[in-house]
Coordinates of C-alpha atoms in Angstrom, one line a residue:
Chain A
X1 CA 187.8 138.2 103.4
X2 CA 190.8 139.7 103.0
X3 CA 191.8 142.3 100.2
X4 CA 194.2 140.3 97.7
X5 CA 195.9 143.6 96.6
X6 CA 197.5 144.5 100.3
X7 CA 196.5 141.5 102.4
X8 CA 195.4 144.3 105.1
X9 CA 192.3 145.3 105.0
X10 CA 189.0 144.2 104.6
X11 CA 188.2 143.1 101.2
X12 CA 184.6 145.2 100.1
X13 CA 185.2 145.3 96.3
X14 CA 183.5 142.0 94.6
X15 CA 183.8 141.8 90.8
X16 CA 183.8 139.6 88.1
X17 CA 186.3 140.1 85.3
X18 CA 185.5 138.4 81.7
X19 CA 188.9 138.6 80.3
X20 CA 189.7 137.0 76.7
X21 CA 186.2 134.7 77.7
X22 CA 188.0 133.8 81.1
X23 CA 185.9 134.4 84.0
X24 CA 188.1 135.5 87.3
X25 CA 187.1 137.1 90.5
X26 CA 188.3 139.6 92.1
X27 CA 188.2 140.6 95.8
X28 CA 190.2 143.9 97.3
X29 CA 189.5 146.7 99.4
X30 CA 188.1 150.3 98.2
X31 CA 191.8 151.9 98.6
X32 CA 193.4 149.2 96.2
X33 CA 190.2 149.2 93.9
X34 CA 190.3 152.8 93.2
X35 CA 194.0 152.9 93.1
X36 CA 194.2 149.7 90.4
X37 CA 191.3 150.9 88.3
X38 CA 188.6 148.6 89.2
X39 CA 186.3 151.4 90.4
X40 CA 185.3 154.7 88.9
X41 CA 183.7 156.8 91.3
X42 CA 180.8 157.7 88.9
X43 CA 183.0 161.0 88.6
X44 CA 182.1 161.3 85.2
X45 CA 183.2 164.6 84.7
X46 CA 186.7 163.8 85.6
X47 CA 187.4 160.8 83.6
X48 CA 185.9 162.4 80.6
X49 CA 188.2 165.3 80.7
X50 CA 191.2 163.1 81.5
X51 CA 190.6 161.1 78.4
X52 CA 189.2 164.2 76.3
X53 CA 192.8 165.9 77.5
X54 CA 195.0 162.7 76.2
X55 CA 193.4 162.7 72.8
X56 CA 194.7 166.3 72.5
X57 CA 198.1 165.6 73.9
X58 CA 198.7 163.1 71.3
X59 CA 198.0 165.4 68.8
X60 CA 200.9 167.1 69.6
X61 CA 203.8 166.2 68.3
X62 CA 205.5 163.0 70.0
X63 CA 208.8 163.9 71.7
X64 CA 210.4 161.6 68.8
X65 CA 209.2 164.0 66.3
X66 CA 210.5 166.8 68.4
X67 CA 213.6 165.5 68.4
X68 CA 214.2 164.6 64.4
X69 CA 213.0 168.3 63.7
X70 CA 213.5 171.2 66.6
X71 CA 211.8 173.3 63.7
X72 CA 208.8 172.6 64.6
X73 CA 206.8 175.4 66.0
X74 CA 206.1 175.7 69.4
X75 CA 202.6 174.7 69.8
X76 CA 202.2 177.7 72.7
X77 CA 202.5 180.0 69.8
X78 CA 198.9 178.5 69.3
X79 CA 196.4 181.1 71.2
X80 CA 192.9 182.6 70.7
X81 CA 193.1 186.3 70.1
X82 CA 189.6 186.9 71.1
X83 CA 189.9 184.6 74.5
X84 CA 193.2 184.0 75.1
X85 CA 192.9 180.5 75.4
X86 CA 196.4 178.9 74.6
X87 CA 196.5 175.8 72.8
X88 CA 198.0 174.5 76.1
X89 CA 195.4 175.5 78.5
X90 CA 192.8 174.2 75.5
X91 CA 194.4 170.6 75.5
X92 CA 195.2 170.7 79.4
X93 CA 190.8 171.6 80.7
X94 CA 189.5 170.1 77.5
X95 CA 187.1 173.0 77.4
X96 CA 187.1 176.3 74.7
X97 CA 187.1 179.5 75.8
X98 CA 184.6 181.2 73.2
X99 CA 183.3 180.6 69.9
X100 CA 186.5 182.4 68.5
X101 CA 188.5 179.3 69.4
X102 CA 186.9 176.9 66.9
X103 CA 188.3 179.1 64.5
X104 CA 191.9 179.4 66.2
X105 CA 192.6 175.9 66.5
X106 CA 190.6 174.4 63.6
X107 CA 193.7 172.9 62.0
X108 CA 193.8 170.6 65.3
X109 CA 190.5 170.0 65.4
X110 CA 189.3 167.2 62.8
X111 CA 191.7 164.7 63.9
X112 CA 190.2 165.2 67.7
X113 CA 186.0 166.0 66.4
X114 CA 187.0 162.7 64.5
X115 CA 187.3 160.3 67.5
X116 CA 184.6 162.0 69.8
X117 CA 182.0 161.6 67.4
X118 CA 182.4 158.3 65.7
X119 CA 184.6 159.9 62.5
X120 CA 182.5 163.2 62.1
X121 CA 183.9 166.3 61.9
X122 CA 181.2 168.6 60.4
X123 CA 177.7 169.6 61.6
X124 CA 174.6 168.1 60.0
X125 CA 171.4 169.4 61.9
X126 CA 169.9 172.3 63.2
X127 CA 170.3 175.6 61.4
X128 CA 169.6 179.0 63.4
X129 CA 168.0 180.9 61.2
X130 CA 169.4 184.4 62.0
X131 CA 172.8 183.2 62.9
X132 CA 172.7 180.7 59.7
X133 CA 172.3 183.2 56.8
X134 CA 172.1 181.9 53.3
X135 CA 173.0 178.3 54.9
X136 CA 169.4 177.3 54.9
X137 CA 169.5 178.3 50.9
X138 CA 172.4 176.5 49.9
X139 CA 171.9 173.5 52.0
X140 CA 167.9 173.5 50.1
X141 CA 170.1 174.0 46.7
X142 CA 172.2 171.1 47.5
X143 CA 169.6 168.7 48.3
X144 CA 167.7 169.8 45.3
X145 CA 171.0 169.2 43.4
X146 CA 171.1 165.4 44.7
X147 CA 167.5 165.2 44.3
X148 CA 168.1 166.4 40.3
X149 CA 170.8 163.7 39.9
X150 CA 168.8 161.2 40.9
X151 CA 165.5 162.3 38.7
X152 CA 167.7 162.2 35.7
X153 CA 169.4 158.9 36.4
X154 CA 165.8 157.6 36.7
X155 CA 164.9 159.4 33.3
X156 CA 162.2 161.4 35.3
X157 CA 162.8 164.6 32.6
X158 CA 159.8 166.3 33.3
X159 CA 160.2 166.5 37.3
X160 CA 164.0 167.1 36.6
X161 CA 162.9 169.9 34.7
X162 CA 161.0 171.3 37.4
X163 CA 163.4 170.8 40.4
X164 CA 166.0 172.7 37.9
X165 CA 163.7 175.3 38.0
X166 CA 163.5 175.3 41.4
X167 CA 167.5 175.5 42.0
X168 CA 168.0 178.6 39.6
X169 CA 165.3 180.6 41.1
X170 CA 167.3 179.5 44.7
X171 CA 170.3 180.4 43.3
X172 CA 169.2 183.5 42.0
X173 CA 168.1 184.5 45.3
X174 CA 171.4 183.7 46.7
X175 CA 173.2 186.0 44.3
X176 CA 170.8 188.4 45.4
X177 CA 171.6 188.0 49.2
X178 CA 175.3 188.0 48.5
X179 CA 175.2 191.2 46.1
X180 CA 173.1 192.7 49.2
X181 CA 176.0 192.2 51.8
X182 CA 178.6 193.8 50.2
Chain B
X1 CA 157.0 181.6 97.2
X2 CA 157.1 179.4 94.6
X3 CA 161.1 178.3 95.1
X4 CA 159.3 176.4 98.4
X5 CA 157.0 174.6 96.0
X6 CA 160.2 173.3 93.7
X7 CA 161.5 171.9 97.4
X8 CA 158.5 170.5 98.9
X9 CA 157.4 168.0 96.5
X10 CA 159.9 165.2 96.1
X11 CA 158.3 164.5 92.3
X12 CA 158.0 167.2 89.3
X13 CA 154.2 167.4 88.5
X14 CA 154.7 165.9 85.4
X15 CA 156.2 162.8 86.8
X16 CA 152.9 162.2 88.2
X17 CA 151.1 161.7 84.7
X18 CA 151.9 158.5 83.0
X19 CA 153.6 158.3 79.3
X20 CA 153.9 155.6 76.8
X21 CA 155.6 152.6 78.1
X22 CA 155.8 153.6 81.1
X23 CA 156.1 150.5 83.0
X24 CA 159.6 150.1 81.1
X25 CA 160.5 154.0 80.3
X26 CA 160.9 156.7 83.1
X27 CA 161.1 159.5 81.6
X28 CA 162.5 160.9 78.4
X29 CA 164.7 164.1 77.9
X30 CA 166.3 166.4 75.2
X31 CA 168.8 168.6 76.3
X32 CA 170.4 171.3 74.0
X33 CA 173.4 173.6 74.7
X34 CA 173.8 177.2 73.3
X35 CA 176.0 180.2 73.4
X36 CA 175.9 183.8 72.9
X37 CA 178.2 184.3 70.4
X38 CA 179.7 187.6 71.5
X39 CA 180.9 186.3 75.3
X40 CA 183.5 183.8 75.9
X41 CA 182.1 180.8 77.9
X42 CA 181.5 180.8 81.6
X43 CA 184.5 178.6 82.2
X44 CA 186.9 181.6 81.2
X45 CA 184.2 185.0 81.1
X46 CA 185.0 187.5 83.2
X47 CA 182.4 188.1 86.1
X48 CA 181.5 191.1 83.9
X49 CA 180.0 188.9 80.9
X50 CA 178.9 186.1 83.0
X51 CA 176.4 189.1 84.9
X52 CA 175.8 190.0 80.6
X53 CA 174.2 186.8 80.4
X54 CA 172.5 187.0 83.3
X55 CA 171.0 190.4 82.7
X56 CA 169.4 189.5 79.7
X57 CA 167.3 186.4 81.2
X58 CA 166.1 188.7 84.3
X59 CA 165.1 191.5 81.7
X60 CA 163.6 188.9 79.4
X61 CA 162.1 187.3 82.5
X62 CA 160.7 190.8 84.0
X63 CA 159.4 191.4 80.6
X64 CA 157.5 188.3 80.9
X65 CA 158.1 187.4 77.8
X66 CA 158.6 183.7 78.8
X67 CA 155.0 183.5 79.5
X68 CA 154.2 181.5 76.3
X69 CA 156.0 178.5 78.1
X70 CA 154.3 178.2 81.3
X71 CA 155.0 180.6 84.1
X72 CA 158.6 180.1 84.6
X73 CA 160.1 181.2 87.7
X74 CA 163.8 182.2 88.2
X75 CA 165.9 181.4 90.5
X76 CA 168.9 182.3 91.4
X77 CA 172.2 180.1 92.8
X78 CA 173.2 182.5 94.9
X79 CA 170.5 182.8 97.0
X80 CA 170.0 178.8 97.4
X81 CA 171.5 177.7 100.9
X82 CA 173.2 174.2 100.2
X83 CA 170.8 172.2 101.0
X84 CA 168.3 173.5 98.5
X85 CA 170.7 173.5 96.1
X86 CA 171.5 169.7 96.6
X87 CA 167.3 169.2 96.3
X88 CA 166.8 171.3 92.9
X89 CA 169.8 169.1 91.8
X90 CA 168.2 165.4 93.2
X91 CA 164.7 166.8 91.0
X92 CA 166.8 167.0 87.7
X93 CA 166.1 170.5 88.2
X94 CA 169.6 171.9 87.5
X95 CA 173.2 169.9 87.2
X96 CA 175.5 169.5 90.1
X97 CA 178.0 171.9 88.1
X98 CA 175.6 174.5 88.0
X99 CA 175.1 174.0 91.9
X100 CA 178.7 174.2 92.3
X101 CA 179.3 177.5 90.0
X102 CA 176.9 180.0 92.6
X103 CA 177.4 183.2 92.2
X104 CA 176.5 184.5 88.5
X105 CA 174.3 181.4 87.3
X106 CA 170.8 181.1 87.4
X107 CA 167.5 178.7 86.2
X108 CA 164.4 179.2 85.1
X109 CA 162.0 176.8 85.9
X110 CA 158.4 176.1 84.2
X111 CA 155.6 175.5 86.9
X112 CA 154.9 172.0 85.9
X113 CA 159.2 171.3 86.3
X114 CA 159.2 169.6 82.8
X115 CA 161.6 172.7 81.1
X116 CA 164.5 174.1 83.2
X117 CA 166.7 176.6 81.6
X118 CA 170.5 176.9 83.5
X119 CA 171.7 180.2 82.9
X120 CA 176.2 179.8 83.0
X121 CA 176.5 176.3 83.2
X122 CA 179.2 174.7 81.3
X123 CA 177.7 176.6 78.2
X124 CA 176.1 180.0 78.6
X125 CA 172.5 177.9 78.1
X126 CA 171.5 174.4 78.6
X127 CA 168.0 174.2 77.7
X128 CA 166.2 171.1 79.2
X129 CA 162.6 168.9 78.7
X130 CA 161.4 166.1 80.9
X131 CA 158.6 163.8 79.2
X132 CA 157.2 161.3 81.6
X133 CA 157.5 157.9 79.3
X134 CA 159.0 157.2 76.3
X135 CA 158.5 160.3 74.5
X136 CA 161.7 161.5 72.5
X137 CA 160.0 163.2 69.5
X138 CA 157.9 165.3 71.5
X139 CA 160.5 166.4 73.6
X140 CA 162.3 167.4 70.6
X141 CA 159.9 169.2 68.9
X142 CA 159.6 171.3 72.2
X143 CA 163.0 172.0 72.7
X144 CA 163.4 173.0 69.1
X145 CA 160.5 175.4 70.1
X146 CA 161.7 177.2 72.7
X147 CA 165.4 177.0 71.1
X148 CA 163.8 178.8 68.2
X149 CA 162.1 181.4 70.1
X150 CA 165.3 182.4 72.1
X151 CA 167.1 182.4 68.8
X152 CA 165.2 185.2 67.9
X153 CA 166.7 187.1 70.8
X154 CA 169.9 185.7 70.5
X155 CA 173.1 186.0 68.3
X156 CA 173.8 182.1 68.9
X157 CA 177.5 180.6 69.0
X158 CA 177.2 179.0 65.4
X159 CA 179.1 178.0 62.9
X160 CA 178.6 176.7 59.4
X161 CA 181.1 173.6 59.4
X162 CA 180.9 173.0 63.1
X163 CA 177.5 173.4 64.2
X164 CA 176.4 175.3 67.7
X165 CA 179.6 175.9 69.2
X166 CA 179.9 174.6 73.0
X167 CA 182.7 174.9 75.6
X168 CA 183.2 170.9 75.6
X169 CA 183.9 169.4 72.0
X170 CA 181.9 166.1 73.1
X171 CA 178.9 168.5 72.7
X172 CA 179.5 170.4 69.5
X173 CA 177.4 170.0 66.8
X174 CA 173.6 170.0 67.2
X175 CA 174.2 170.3 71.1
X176 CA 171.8 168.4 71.8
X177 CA 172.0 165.3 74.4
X178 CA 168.4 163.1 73.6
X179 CA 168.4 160.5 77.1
X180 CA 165.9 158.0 78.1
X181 CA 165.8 156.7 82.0
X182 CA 164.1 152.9 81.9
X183 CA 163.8 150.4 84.5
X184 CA 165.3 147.4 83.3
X185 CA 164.9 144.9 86.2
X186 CA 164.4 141.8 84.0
X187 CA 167.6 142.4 81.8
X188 CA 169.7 143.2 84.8
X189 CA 168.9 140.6 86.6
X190 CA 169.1 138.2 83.9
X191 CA 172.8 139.9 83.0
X192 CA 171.4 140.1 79.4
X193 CA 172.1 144.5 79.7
X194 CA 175.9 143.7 79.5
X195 CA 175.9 141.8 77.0
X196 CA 173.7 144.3 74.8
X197 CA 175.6 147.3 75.4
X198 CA 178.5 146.9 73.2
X199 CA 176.4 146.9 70.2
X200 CA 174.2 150.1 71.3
X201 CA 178.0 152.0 71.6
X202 CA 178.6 150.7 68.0
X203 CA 175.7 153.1 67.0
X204 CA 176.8 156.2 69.1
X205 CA 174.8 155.5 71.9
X206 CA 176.0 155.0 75.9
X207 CA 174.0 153.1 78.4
X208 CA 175.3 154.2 82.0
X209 CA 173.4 152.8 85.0
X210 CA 172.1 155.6 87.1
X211 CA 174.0 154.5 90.4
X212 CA 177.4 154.3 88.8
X213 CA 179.1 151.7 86.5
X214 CA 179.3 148.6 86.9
X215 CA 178.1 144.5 86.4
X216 CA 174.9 145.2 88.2
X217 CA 173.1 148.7 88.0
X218 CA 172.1 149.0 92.0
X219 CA 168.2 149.7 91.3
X220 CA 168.1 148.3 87.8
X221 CA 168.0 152.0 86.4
X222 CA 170.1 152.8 82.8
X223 CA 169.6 155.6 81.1
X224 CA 170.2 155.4 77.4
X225 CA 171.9 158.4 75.6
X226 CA 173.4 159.9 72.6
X227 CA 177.5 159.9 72.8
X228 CA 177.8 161.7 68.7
X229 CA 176.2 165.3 68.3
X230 CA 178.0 165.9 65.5
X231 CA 177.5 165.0 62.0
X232 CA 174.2 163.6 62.3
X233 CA 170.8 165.6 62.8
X234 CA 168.7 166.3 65.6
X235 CA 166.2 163.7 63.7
X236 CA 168.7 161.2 62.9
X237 CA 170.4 161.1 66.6
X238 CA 166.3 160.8 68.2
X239 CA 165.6 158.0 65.7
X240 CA 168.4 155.6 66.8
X241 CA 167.6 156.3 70.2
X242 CA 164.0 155.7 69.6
X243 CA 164.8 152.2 67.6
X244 CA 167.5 150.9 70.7
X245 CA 165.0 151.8 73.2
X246 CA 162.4 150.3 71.4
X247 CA 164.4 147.2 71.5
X248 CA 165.3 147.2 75.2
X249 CA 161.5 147.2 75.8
X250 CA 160.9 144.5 73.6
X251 CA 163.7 142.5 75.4
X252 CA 162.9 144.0 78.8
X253 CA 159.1 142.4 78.3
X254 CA 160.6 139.1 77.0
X255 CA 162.9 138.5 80.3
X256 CA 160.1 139.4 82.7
X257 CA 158.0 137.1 80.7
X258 CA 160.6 134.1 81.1
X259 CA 161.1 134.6 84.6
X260 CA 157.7 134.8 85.8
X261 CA 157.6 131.2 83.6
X262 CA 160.6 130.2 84.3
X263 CA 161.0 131.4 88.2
X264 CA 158.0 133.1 89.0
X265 CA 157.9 131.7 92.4
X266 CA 161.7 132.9 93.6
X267 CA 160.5 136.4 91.4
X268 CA 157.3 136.5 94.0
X269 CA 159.8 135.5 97.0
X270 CA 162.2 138.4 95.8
X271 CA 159.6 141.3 95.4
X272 CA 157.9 139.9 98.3
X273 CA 160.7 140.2 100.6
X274 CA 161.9 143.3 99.5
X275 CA 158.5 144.8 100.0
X276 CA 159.6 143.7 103.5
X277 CA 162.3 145.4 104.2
X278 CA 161.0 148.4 102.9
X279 CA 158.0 148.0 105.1
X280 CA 160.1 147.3 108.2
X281 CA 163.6 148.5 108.2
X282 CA 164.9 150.7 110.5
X283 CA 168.1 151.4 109.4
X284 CA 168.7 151.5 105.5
X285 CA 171.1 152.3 103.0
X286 CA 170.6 154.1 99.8
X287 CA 171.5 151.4 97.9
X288 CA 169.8 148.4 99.3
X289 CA 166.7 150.8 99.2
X290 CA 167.2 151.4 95.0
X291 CA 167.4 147.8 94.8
X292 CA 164.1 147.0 96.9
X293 CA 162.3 149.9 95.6
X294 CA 163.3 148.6 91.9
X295 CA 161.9 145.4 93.1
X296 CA 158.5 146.6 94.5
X297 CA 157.8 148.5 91.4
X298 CA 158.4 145.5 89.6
X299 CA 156.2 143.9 91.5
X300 CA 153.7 146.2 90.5
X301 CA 154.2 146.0 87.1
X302 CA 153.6 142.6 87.2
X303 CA 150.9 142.3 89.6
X304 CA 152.3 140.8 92.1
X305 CA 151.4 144.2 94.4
X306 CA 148.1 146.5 93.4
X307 CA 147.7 149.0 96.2
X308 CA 150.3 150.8 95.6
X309 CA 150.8 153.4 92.2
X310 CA 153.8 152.3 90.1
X311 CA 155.2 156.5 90.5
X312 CA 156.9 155.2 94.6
X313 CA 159.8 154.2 92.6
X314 CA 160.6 157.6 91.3
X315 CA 159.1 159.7 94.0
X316 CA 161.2 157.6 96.8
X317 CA 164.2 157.3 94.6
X318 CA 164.1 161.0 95.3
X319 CA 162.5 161.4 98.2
X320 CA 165.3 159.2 100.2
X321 CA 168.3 161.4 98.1
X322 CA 170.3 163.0 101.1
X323 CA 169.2 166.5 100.1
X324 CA 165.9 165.5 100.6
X325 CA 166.0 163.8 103.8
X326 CA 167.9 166.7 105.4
X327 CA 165.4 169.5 103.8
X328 CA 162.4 167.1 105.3
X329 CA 164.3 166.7 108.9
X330 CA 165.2 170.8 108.8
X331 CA 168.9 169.6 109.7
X332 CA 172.0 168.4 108.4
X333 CA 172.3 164.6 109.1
X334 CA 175.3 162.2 109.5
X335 CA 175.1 159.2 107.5
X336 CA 174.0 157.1 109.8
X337 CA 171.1 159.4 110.6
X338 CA 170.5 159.5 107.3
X339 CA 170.3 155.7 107.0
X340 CA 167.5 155.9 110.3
X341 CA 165.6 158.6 108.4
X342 CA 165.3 157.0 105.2
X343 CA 164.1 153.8 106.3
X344 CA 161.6 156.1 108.9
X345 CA 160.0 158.1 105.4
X346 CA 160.1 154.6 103.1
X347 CA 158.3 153.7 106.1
X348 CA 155.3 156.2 106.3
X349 CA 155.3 156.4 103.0
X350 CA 154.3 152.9 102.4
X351 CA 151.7 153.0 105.1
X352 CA 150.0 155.9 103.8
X353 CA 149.3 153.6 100.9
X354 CA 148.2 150.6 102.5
X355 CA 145.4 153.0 104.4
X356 CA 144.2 154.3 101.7

């Protein structure tokens, strides 16, 4: 069988597209299959970073924008002191440099965090605990807090009582932590 | 030497015990990626900071200090010719990008080949478990072990709103990747695994089949994992893995059921014949081999075949990888010679079986 793309060479690519609930087949060679998309090499790496690198680049601003306001500040200006990763280079390899970067181009961040992870832009696990300081105490101070919100919508006055407890004594040792590092 | 033992043996040791579920479920894995906090990552570090990072595992290694875990034994890239390289990478032993990135990365690898730990990888540590079967939490109670125990050595990349900081921002977050490999012969072939994985996406989770994308996984293989590591917790990510997986078995056990009621004679003729061509090819390709081999071993799941233990799929899955078939031949082969040798080992291996 012939390839239906170039009507030269042999046809090796076999697939079956569902489109809209329309079956159709399709039958070209591997230079016209790579070349119109049907195949992806299992080069995972490479696709990632292509799309990874779009959903920076249209964070940018759009040449439209760039045209309505030439104030806009050059988004090379952008560049980790600690690293010097540009913006630029960030967006173009998809990668960070250090840890110093998260801070550098947090502003940009959300929006990107945001579609990789389903919406999320904020950690919710693990906590080192040398690295994590008092994290550990305020995230067991908030959780109390919920869990105190709760006891008292539920009338629960005596456990409330007890889980307040709980969160000044944490609290207090928080004070004490802070009042320690300076 | 014990690099000669990592080469010889086309399975890990612990692929050879058998997990829960593990006529569905491979193998399960957690992998977590960490920084130091005071180098930039290997992708930009100077060779300087990249021999930092380096340093400390080989003093922390001479110090023996990863003794608690099972003699570990550390190897480095740049003494790995290509070939062994290519092996440790076919084993799950190390990535291909750490193959690639030679001269200042290393592993350490436990004796048993279930933990690996790739020293300037993408990130400056990519911690990694293998449990044979379907056994997630374990995994992750493991990894948080030995994560915690470096930690204490370490000054981490972390940050309060983000997480573990990583090079790539797909892995920020918990860094933690949670992957199951399962055989899934019955949905495959029954195109019900297409159909299914739009809704597993919807909850954060990719299936990919092993041998690339596509309608038909060649060799029936998928490996489930998490896409999100961020804003969900290393609990929360393992239980919706655990609760999908748990599913696909279910389903995976329905469709064989149906087909051995529905076309258990064509199944038979199927498994039968592939057990054929495995027996007597002389010449084959590593794909028709992943899909015969997926075939045998779901012939032995289902009884169709008893001599033979149900561990040939993975150990020849590996074991006819082209890194392996050129370390067993001492020589670099073409793929055609390839082809010859592969169908020569599938061969031999199957006989030794049949003897026994």
């Amino acid at each position: 069988m012939e390839c239906q793309e170039c009507h030269q060479r042999q046809a090796t690519v076999h697939l079956t597209q569902v489109v809209n609930g329309q079956k159709s087949e399709v039958h070209v060679c591997e230079k016209c299959a790579k070349e119109n998309g049907y195949m992806n090499y299992g080069e995972e790496n490479f696709t990632l970073n292509d799309l990874l690198s779009g959903l920076f680049h249209s964070e940018a601003p759009s040449p439209l924008k760039d045209k309505s306001s030439q104030a806009y500040p050059k988004k090379t200006q952008l560049k980790c002191s600690n690293c010097g990763l540009t913006y630029e280079e960030f967006a173009r390899i998809g990668k960070f440099g250090c840890a110093e970067c998260y801070q550098t181009f947090d502003e940009r961040l959300n929006p990107i965090l945001r579609r990789v992870h389903s919406g999320n832009t904020s950690h919710d696990g693990k906590i080192p605990k040398r690295e994590g300081g008092n994290l550990h105490l305020r995230k067991e101070v908030e959780e109390y807090k919920l869990n105190l919100r709760q006891l008292i919508e539920q009338e629960e006055f005596e456990e409330a009582a007890k889980v307040r407890d709980k969160i000044r004594f944490l609290e207090g040792q928080l004070h004490k932590g802070e009042d320690g590092d300076e | 030497m014990s690099l000669q033992q990592f080469m010889n043996e086309a399975i890990s040791p612990w692929m050879k015990q058998e997990g829960p579920d593990s006529d569905i479920v491979m193998s399960s894995r957690i992998r977590l990626a960490r920084n130091f906090s005071q180098y930039p990552f290997p992708i930009i570090a100077s060779e300087d900071s990249l021999d930092k990072v380096l340093d400390f595992f080989s003093q922390e290694f001479k110090k023996r200090s990863f003794r608690d875990y099972k003699d570990f034994e550390m190897v480095q890239m740049k003494a790995l010719q290509p070939i062994e390289k290519r092996v440790l990478v076919e084993k799950h032993l190390i990535s291909p990008h750490l193959a690639e990135k030679s001269d200042k990365s290393a592993t350490l690898i436990s004796q048993n080949e279930q933990v690996s730990i790739m020293i300037n990888e993408e990130d400056h540590i990519r911690i990694q478990l293998y449990f044979p079967g379907f056994q997630l939490d374990q995994a992750l109670e493991q990894a948080s072990q030995l994560d915690d125990w470096l930690e204490d050595k370490i000054d981490y990349a972390f940050d309060e709103k983000r997480g573990y900081l990583t090079s790539c921002p797909t892995n920020v977050g918990t860094g933690m990747r949670a992957s199951v490999m399962m055989h899934l012969p019955a949905l495959s072939m029954t195109q019900q695994i297409n159909r299914m994985t739009p809704a597993i996406n919807q909850l954060g989770l990719v299936v990919r089949g092993i041998y690339g994308e596509g309608s038909e996984a060649v060799g029936s293989i998928f490996q489930i994992s998490n896409q999100i590591t961020l804003g969900k917790s290393e609990e929360d990510i393992v239980e919706d893995l655990h609760s999908v997986v748990k599913q696909l078995i279910d389903q995976e056990r329905r469709a064989r059921d149906a087909l051995m009621r529905g076309s258990g004679i064509q199944l038979e003729d199927r498994i039968f014949r592939s057990y054929g061509v495995l027996k007597n090819s002389r010449i084959i390709e590593s794909k028709e081999a992943a899909k015969c081999l997926s075939d045998l071993r779901l012939g032995i799941d289902l009884g169709f075949i008893d001599h033979i233990p149900r561990t040939i799929l993975n150990e020849l899955m590996v074991l006819t990888q082209p890194g392996f078939l050129q370390q067993y031949a001492e020589a670099t082969l073409n793929p055609e010679e390839r082809d010859i040798r592969r169908a020569s080992l599938i061969r031999e291996r199957l006989q030794l079986e049949s003897e026994e």
